[in-house]
Short mmCIF file of C-alpha atoms and ligand atoms in Angstrom, two decimals:
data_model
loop_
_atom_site.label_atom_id
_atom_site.label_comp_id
_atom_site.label_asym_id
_atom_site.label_seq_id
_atom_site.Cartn_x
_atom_site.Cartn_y
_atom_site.Cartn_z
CA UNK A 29 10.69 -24.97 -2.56
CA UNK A 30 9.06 -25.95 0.91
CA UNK A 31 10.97 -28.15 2.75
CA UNK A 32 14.30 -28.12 4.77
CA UNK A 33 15.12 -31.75 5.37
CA UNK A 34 17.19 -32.25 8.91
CA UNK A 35 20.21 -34.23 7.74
CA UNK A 36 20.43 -36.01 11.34
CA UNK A 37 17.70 -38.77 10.75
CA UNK A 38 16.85 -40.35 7.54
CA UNK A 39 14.87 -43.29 9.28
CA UNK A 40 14.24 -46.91 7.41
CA UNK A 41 10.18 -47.29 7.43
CA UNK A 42 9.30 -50.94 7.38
CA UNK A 43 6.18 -50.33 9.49
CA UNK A 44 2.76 -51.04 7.57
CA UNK A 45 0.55 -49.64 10.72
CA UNK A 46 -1.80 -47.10 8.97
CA UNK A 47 -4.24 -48.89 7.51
CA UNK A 48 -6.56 -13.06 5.08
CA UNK A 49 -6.96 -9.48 4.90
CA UNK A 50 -5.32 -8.45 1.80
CA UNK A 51 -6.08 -9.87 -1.58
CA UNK A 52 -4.12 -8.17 -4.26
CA UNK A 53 -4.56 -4.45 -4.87
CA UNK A 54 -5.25 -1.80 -2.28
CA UNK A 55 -6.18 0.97 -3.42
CA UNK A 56 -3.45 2.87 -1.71
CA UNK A 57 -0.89 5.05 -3.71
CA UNK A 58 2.56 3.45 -3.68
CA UNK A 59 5.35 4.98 -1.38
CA UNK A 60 7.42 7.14 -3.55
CA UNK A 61 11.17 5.99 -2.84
CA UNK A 62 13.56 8.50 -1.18
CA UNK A 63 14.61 11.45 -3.70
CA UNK A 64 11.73 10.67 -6.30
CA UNK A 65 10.11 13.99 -7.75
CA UNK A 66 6.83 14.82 -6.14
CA UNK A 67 3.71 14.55 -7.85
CA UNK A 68 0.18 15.28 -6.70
CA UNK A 69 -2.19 12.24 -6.45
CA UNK A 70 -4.38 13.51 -9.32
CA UNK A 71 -1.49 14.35 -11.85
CA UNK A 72 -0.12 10.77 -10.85
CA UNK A 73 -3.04 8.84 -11.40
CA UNK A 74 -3.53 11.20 -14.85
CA UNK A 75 -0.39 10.02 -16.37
CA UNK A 76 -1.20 6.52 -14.85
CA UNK A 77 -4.14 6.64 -17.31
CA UNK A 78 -2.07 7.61 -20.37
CA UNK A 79 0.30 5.06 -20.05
CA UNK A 80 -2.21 2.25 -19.29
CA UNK A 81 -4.15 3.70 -22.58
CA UNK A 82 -0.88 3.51 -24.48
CA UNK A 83 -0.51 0.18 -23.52
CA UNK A 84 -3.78 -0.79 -24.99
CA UNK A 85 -4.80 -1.99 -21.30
CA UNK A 86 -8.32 0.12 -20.81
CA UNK A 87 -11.42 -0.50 -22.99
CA UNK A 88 -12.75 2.10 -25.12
CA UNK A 89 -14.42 4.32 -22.39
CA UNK A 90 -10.96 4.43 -20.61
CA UNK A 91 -11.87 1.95 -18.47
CA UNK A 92 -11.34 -1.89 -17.66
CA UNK A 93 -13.65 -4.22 -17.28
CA UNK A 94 -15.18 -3.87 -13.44
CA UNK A 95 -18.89 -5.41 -14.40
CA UNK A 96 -17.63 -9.45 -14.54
CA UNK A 97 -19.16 -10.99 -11.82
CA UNK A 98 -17.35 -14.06 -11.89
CA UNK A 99 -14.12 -12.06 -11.90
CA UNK A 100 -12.31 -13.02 -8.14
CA UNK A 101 -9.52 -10.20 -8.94
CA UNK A 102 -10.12 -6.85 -7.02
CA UNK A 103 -11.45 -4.04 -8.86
CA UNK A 104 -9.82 -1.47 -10.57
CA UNK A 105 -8.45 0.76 -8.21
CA UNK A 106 -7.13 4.80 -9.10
CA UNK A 107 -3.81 3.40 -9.59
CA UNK A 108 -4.30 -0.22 -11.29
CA UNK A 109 -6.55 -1.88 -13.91
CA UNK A 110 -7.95 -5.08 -13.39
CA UNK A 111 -6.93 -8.70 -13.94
CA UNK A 112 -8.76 -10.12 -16.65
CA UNK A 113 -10.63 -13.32 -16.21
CA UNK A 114 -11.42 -16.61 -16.80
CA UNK A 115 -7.58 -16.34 -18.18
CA UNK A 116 -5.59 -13.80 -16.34
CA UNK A 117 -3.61 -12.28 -19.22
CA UNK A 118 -1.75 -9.06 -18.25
CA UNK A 119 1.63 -8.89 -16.47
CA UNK A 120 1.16 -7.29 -12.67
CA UNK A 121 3.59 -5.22 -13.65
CA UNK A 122 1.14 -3.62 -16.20
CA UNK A 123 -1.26 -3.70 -13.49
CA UNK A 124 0.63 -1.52 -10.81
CA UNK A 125 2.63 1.34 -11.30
CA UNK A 126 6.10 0.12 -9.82
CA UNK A 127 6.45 1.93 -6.36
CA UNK A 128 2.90 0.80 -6.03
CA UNK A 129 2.47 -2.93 -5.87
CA UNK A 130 -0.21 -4.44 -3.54
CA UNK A 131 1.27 -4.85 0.26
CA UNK A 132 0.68 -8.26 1.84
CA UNK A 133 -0.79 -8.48 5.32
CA UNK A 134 0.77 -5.99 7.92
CA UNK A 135 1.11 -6.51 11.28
CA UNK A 136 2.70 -4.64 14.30
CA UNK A 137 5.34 -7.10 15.88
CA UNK A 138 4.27 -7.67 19.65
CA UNK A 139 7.67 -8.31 21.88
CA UNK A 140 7.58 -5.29 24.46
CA UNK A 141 10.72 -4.31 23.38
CA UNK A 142 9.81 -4.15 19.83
CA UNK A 143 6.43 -2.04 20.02
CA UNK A 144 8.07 1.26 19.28
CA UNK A 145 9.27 0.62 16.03
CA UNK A 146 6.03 1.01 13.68
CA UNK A 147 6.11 4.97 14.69
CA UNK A 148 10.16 4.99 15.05
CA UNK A 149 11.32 7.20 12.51
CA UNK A 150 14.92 5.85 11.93
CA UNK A 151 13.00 2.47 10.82
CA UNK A 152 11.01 4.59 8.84
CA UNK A 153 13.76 5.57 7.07
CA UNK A 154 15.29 2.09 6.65
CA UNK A 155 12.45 1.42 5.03
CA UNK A 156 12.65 3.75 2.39
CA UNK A 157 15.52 2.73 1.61
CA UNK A 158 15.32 -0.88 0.96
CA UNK A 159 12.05 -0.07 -0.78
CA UNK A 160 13.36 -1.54 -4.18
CA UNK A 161 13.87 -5.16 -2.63
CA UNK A 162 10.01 -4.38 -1.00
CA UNK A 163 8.50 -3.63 -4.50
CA UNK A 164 10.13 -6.78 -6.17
CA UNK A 165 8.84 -9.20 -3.36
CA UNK A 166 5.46 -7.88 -3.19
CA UNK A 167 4.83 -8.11 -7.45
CA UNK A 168 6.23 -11.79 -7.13
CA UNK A 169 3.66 -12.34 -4.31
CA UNK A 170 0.98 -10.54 -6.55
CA UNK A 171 2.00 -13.06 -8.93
CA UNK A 172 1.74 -15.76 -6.65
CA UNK A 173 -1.50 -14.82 -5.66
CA UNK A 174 -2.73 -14.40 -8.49
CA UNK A 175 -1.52 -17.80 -10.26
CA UNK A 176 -3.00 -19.70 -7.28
CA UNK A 177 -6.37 -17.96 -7.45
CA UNK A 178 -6.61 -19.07 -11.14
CA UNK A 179 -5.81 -23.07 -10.57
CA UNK A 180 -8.02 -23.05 -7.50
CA UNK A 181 -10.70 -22.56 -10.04
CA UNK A 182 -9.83 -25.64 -12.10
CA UNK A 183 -7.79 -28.17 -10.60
CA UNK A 184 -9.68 -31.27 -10.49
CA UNK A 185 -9.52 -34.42 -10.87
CA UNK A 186 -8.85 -36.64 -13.64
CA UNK A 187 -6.00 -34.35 -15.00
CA UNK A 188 -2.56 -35.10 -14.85
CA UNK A 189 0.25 -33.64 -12.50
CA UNK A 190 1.96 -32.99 -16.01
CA UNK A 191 -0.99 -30.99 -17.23
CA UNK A 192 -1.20 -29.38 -13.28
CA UNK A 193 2.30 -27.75 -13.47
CA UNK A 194 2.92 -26.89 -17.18
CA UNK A 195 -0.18 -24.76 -17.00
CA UNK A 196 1.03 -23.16 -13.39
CA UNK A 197 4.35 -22.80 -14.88
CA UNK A 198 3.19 -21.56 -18.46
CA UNK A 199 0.45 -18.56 -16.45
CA UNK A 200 3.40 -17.86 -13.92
CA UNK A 201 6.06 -16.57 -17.01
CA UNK A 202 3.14 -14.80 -18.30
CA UNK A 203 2.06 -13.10 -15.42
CA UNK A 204 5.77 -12.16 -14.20
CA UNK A 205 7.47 -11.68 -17.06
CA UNK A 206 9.77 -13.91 -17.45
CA UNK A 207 13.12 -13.20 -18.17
CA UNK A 208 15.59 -15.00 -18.06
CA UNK A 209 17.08 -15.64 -14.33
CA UNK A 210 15.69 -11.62 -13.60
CA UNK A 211 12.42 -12.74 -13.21
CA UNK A 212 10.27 -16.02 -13.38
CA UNK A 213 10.03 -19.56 -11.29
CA UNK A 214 11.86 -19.64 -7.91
CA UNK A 215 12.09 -23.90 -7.92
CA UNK A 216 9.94 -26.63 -9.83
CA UNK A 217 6.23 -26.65 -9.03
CA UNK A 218 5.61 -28.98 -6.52
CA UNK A 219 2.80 -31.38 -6.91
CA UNK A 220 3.50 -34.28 -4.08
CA UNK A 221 0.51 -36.02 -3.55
CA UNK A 222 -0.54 -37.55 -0.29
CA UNK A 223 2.15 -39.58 1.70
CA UNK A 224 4.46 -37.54 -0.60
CA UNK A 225 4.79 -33.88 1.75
CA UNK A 226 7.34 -32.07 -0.51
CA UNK A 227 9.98 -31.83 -3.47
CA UNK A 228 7.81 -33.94 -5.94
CA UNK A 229 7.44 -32.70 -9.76
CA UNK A 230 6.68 -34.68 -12.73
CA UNK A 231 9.37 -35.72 -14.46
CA UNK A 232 9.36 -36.37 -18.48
CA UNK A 233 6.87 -38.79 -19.16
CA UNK A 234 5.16 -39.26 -16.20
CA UNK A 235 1.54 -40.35 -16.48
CA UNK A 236 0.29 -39.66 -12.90
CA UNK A 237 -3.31 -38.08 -12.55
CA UNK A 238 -4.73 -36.68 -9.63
CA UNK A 239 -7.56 -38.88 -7.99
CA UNK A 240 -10.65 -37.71 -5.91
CA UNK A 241 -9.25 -38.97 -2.84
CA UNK A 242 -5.88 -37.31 -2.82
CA UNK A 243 -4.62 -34.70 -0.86
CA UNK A 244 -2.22 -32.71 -3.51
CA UNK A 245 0.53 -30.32 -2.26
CA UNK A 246 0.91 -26.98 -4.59
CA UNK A 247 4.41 -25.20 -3.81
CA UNK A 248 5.64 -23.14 -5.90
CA UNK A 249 8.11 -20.14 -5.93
CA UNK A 250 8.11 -16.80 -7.71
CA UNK A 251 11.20 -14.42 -7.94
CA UNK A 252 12.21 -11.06 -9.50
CA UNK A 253 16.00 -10.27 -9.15
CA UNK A 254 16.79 -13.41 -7.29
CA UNK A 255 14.15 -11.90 -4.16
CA UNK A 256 12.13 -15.21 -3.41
CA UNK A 257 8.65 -15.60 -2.45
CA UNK A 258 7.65 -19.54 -1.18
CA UNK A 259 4.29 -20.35 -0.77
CA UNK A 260 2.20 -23.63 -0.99
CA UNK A 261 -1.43 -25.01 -0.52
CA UNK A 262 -3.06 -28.05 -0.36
CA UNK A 263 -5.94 -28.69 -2.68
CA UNK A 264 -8.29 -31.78 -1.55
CA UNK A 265 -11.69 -32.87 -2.86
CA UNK A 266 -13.25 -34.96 0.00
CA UNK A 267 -14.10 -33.45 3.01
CA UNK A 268 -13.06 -36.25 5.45
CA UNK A 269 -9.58 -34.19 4.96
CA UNK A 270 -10.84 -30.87 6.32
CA UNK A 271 -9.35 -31.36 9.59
CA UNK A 272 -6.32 -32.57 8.41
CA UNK A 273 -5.88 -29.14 5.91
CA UNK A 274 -7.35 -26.92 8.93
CA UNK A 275 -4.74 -28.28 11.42
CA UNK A 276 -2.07 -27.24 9.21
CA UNK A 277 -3.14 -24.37 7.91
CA UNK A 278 -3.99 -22.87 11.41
CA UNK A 279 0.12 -24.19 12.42
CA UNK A 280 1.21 -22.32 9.83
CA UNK A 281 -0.91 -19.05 11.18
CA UNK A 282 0.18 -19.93 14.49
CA UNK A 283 3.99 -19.89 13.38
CA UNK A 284 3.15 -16.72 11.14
CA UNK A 285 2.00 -15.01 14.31
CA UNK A 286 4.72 -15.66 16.82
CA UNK A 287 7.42 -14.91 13.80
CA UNK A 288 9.01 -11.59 15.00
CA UNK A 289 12.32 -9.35 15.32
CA UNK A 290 13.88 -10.99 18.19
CA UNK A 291 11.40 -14.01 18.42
CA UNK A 292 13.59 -17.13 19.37
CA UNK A 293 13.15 -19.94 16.44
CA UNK A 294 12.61 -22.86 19.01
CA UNK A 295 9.30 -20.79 20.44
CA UNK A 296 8.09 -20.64 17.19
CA UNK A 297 8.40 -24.50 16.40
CA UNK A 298 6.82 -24.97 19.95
CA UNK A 299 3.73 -23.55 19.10
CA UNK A 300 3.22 -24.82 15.65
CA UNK A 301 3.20 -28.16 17.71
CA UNK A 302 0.62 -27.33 20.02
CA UNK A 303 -1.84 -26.01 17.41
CA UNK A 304 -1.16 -29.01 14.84
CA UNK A 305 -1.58 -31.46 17.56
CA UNK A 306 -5.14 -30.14 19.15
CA UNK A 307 -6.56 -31.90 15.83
CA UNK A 308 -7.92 -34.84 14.62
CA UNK A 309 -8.85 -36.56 11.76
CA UNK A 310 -10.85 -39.52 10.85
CA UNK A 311 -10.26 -41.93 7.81
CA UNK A 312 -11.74 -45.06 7.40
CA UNK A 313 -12.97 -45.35 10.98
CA UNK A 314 -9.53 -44.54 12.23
CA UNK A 315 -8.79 -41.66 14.61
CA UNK A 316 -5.21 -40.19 13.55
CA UNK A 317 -4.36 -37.10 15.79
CA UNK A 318 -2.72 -34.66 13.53
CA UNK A 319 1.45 -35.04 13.62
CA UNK A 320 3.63 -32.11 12.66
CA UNK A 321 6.48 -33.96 10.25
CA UNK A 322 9.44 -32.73 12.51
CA UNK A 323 12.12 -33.47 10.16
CA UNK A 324 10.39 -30.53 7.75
CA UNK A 325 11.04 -26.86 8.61
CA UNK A 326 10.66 -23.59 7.30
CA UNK A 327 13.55 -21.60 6.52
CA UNK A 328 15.06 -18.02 5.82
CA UNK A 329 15.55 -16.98 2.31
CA UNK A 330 18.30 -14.84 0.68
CA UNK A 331 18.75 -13.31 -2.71
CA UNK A 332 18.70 -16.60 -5.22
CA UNK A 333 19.34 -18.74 -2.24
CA UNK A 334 15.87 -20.56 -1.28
CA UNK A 335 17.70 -22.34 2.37
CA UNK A 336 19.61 -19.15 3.20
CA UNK A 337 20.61 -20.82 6.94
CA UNK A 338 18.20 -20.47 9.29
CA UNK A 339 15.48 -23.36 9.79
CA UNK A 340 11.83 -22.91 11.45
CA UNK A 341 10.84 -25.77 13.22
CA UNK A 342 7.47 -27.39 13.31
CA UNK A 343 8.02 -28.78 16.63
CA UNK A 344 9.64 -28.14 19.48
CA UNK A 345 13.33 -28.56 21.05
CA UNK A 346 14.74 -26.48 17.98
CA UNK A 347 17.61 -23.99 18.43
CA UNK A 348 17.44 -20.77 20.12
CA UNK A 349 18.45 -18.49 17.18
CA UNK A 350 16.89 -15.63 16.90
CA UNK A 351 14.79 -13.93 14.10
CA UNK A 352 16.06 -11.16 13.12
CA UNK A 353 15.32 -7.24 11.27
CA UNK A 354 15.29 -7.29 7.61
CA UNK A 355 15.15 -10.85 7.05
CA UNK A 356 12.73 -12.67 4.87
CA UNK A 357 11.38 -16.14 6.66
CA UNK A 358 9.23 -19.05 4.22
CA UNK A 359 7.09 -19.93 7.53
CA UNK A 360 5.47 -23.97 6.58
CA UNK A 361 4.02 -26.42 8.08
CA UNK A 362 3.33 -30.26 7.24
CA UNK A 363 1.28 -32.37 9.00
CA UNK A 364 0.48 -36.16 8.61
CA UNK A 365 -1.48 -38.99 9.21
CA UNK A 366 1.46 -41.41 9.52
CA UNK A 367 4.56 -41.54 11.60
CA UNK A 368 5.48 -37.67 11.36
CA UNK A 369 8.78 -38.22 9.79
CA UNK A 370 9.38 -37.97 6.40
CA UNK A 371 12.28 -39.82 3.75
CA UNK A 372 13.53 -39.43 0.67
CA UNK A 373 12.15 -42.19 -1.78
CA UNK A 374 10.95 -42.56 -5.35
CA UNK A 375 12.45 -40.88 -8.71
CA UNK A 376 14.28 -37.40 -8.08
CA UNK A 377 13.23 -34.59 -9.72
CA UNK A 378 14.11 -31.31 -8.22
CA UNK A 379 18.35 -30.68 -8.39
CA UNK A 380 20.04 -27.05 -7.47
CA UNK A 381 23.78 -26.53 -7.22
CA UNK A 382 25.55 -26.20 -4.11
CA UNK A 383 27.18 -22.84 -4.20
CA UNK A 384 30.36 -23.74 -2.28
CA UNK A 385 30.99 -26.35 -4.69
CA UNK A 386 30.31 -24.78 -7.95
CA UNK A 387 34.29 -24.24 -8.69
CA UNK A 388 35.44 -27.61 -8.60
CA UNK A 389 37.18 -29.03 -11.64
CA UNK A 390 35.10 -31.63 -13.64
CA UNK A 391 36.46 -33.73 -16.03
CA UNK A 392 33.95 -35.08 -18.32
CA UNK A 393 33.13 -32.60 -21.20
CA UNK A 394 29.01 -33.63 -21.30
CA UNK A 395 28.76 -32.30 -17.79
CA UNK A 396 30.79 -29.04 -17.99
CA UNK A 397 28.66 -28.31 -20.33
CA UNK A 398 25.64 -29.04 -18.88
CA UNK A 399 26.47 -26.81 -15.78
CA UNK A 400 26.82 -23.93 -17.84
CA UNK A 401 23.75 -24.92 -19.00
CA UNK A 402 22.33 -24.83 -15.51
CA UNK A 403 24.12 -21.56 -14.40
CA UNK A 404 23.01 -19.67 -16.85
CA UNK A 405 19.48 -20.87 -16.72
CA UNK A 406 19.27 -21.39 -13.03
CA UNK A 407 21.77 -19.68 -11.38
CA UNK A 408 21.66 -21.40 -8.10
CA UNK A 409 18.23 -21.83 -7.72
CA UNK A 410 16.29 -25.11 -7.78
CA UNK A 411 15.24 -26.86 -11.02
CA UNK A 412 13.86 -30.15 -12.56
CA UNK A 413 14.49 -32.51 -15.39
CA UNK A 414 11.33 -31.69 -17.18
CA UNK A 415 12.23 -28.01 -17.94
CA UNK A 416 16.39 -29.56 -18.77
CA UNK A 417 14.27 -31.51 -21.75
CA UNK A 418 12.38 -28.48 -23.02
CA UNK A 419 15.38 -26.60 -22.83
CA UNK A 420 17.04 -29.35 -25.57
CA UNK A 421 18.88 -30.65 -22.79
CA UNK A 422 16.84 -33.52 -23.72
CA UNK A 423 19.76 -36.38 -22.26
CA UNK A 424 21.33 -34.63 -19.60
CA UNK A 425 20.81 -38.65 -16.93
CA UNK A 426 24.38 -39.11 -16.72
CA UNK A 427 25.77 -35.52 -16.83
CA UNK A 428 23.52 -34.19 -13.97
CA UNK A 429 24.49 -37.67 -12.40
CA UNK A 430 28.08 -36.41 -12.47
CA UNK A 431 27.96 -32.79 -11.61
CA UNK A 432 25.75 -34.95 -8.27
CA UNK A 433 28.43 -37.21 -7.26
CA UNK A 434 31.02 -34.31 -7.81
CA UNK A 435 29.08 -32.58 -5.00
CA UNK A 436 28.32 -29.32 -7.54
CA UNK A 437 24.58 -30.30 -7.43
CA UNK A 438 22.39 -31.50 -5.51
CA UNK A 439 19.44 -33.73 -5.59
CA UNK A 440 16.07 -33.33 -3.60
CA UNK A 441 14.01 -36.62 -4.03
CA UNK A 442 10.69 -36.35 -2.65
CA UNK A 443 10.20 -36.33 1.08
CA UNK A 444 7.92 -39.06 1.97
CA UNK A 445 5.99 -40.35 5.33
CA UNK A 446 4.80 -43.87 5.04
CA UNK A 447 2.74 -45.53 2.55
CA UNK A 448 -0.72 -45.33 3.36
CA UNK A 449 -0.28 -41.93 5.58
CA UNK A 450 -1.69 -38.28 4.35
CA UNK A 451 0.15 -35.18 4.60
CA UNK A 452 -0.77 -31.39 4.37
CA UNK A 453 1.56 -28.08 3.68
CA UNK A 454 0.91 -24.56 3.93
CA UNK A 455 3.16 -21.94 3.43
CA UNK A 456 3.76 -17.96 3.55
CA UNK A 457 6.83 -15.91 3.23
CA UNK A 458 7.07 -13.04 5.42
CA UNK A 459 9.57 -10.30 5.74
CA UNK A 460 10.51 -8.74 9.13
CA UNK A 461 11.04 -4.94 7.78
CA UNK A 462 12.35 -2.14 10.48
CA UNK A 463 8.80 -1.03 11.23
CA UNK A 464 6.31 -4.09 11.09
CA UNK A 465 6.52 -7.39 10.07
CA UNK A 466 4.69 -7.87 6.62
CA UNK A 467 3.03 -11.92 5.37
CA UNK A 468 3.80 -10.49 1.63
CA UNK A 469 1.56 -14.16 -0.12
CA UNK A 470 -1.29 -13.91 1.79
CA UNK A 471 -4.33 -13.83 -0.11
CA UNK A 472 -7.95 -14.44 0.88
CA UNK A 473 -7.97 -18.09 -0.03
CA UNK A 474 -5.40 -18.52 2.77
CO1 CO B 529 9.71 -23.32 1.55
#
């Protein structure tokens, strides 16, 4: 889920004043992890071939398809078969051997005192070690990536945000796996569309469609034993948004290049600023320069915990906490045509239960049992009323109202700048490992 909202302001609007580098599947062979037998490259990629052909994944001269043209998914590689195309059909986990899942975008962290670790060999070794946690995060980025590539290529408009996120949602579980709370969606698929920056889903029986003058935010979250990646877009049709989607996208960069072991989270928010603010964008004759929403952040993330404690600002005056080795960051950025402060309004739809308050005694009997409904479906990640319905929790209003005021859930409405205004997101997670720090969703779209 994208957002962090700061619980400081939640200001009353009355004002009506607005009129790269890696795209899934290196070729490289996968980093055996520590104490795995040793096989040569050739006998590896042999038995790779047996098992793929057992799997009825290669075509009848041992090979999959590599001639579709329109295919965007990389090539088959030595050590993985090709997505197939126009539906993407096969799990990543059929398409990679396990200890060799596409890395995201690698880079060397640049604080003096931090150079030496890509060659150091005790971070080396660290590395090895956690390469488990490495492997899950990069196939759920893989399956981000590849998800997004897909509705790139058909989201339009006309269609409905219903029809928008069941399909998302129905390719994600297919290309993942899903099982269970092991692996499948990290938090609803956000679809917030224009003054509407974050934490907006359709609920049951919403008839919204997307127009050709909207500016529609895709977040959504992807997770294999609880480890998280976030990452959003923006998808727009008419052009006189490009600045507005280039600002923000090239904040987000910004904050994606001064992330770092010992980086100080205020720095970070400073510079997002900067770069989001040295744009502008014109609508209807109006010159709006670019606004980061400050009371949106990015955030650290934690096994099954999306808001694991730390917050990345988008503008400066944050705290001086620092980032730190091993931990996994969601690095966004929103920026708006409107007052740069966003609020919660219109019908909630994303809910997630607050951990410390999962224990408390409840009385009524409808919501007990929905929140074993929930935990065992959710665990404490976020959700949203549409998949409680196709779960035949079909009138759960008043028992997810209860387990609310009881404090064991909590709602996200949708985060809102005023009417009228435009807003943008994009988002990457990144994970500061021993040796480098590594932007596991990026893709060549963004
Ligand atoms: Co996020």
């Amino acid at each position: 889920m994208s957002a962090e909202q700061k619980k400081e302001e939640t200001p009353k609007v009355e004002e009506k004043e607005v009129k790269q580098p890696v795209e899934g599947g290196n070729d490289e062979e996968g980093e055996e992890a520590g104490g795995e037998k040793k096989m040569s490259k050739a006998a590896r990629r042999r038995a790779r071939q047996r098992e793929l052909k057992a799997a009825g994944l290669l075509d009848n001269a041992g090979n999959p398809d590599n001639e579709d043209e329109s295919n965007p998914y990389p090539k088959v590689g030595k050590t993985f078969i090709r997505q197939t195309w126009p539906e993407p059909t096969i799990p990543v986990s059929k398409q990679f051997p396990k200890n060799g899942m596409p890395k995201g975008e690698e880079c060397e962290y640049v604080l003096d005192n931090n150079t030496y670790r890509i060659t150091s060999e005790e971070k080396r070794a660290m590395e090895r070690a956690s390469q488990e946690e490495i492997q899950e995060l990069r196939e759920a980025a893989e399956v981000h990536r590849q998800v997004r590539t897909w509705a790139q290529s058909w989201i339009a408009p006309g269609q409905s945000l219903m029809q928008i996120t069941d399909r998302i949602e129905g390719k994600l579980e297919t290309l993942i796996g899903k099982d269970g709370i092991v692996r499948g969606q990290a938090f609803p698929t956000g679809a917030s569309i224009n003054n509407i920056a974050a934490h907006d889903t359709p609920n049951t029986g919403d008839k919204r469609l997307l127009g050709e003058d909207d500016v529609l935010k895709i977040d959504y979250g992807t997770q294999i034993n609880g480890r998280i990646i976030d990452c959003a877009f923006t998808w727009h049709q008419n052009r006189r948004y490009d600045p507005l989607v280039e600002a923000v996208k090239a904040a987000t960069n910004e904050g994606i290049k001064q992330a770092g072991i010992d980086v100080r989270l205020c720095d970070i928010g400073e510079a997002i600023q900067e770069v989001m603010e040295s744009y502008e964008v014109e609508l209807n004759g109006k010159t709006y320069q670019v606004k980061p929403c400050r009371n949106l952040s990015g955030h650290s993330i934690s096994p099954y915990i999306i808001h694991a404690g730390k917050s990345v600002p988008i503008v400066k005056g944050g705290d001086q906490t620092k980032m730190e080795e091993g931990e996994l960051f969601a690095v966004e950025t929103f920026g708006s045509t409107g007052r740069g402060v966003v609020y919660e309004d219109l019908e909630c739809s994303h809910y997630m239960i607050n951990p410390e308050n999962v224990n408390k005694p409840i009385r009524h009997d409808k919501a007990k049992h929905l929140l074993g409904h929930i935990q065992k479906n959710f665990s404490t990640l976020a959700f949203c009323r549409k998949w409680l319905d196709r779960q035949g929790q079909n009138r759960h209003i008043m028992g997810l109202n209860q387990l609310c005021d009881a404090g064991i859930v909590d709602r996200y409405p949708p985060l809102c700048d005023i009417k009228g205004s435009y807003t943008a997101q994009y988002e990457h997670t990144i994970l500061l490992r021993p040796t480098q720090k590594e932007v596991l969703s990026r893709g060549n779209d963004y």
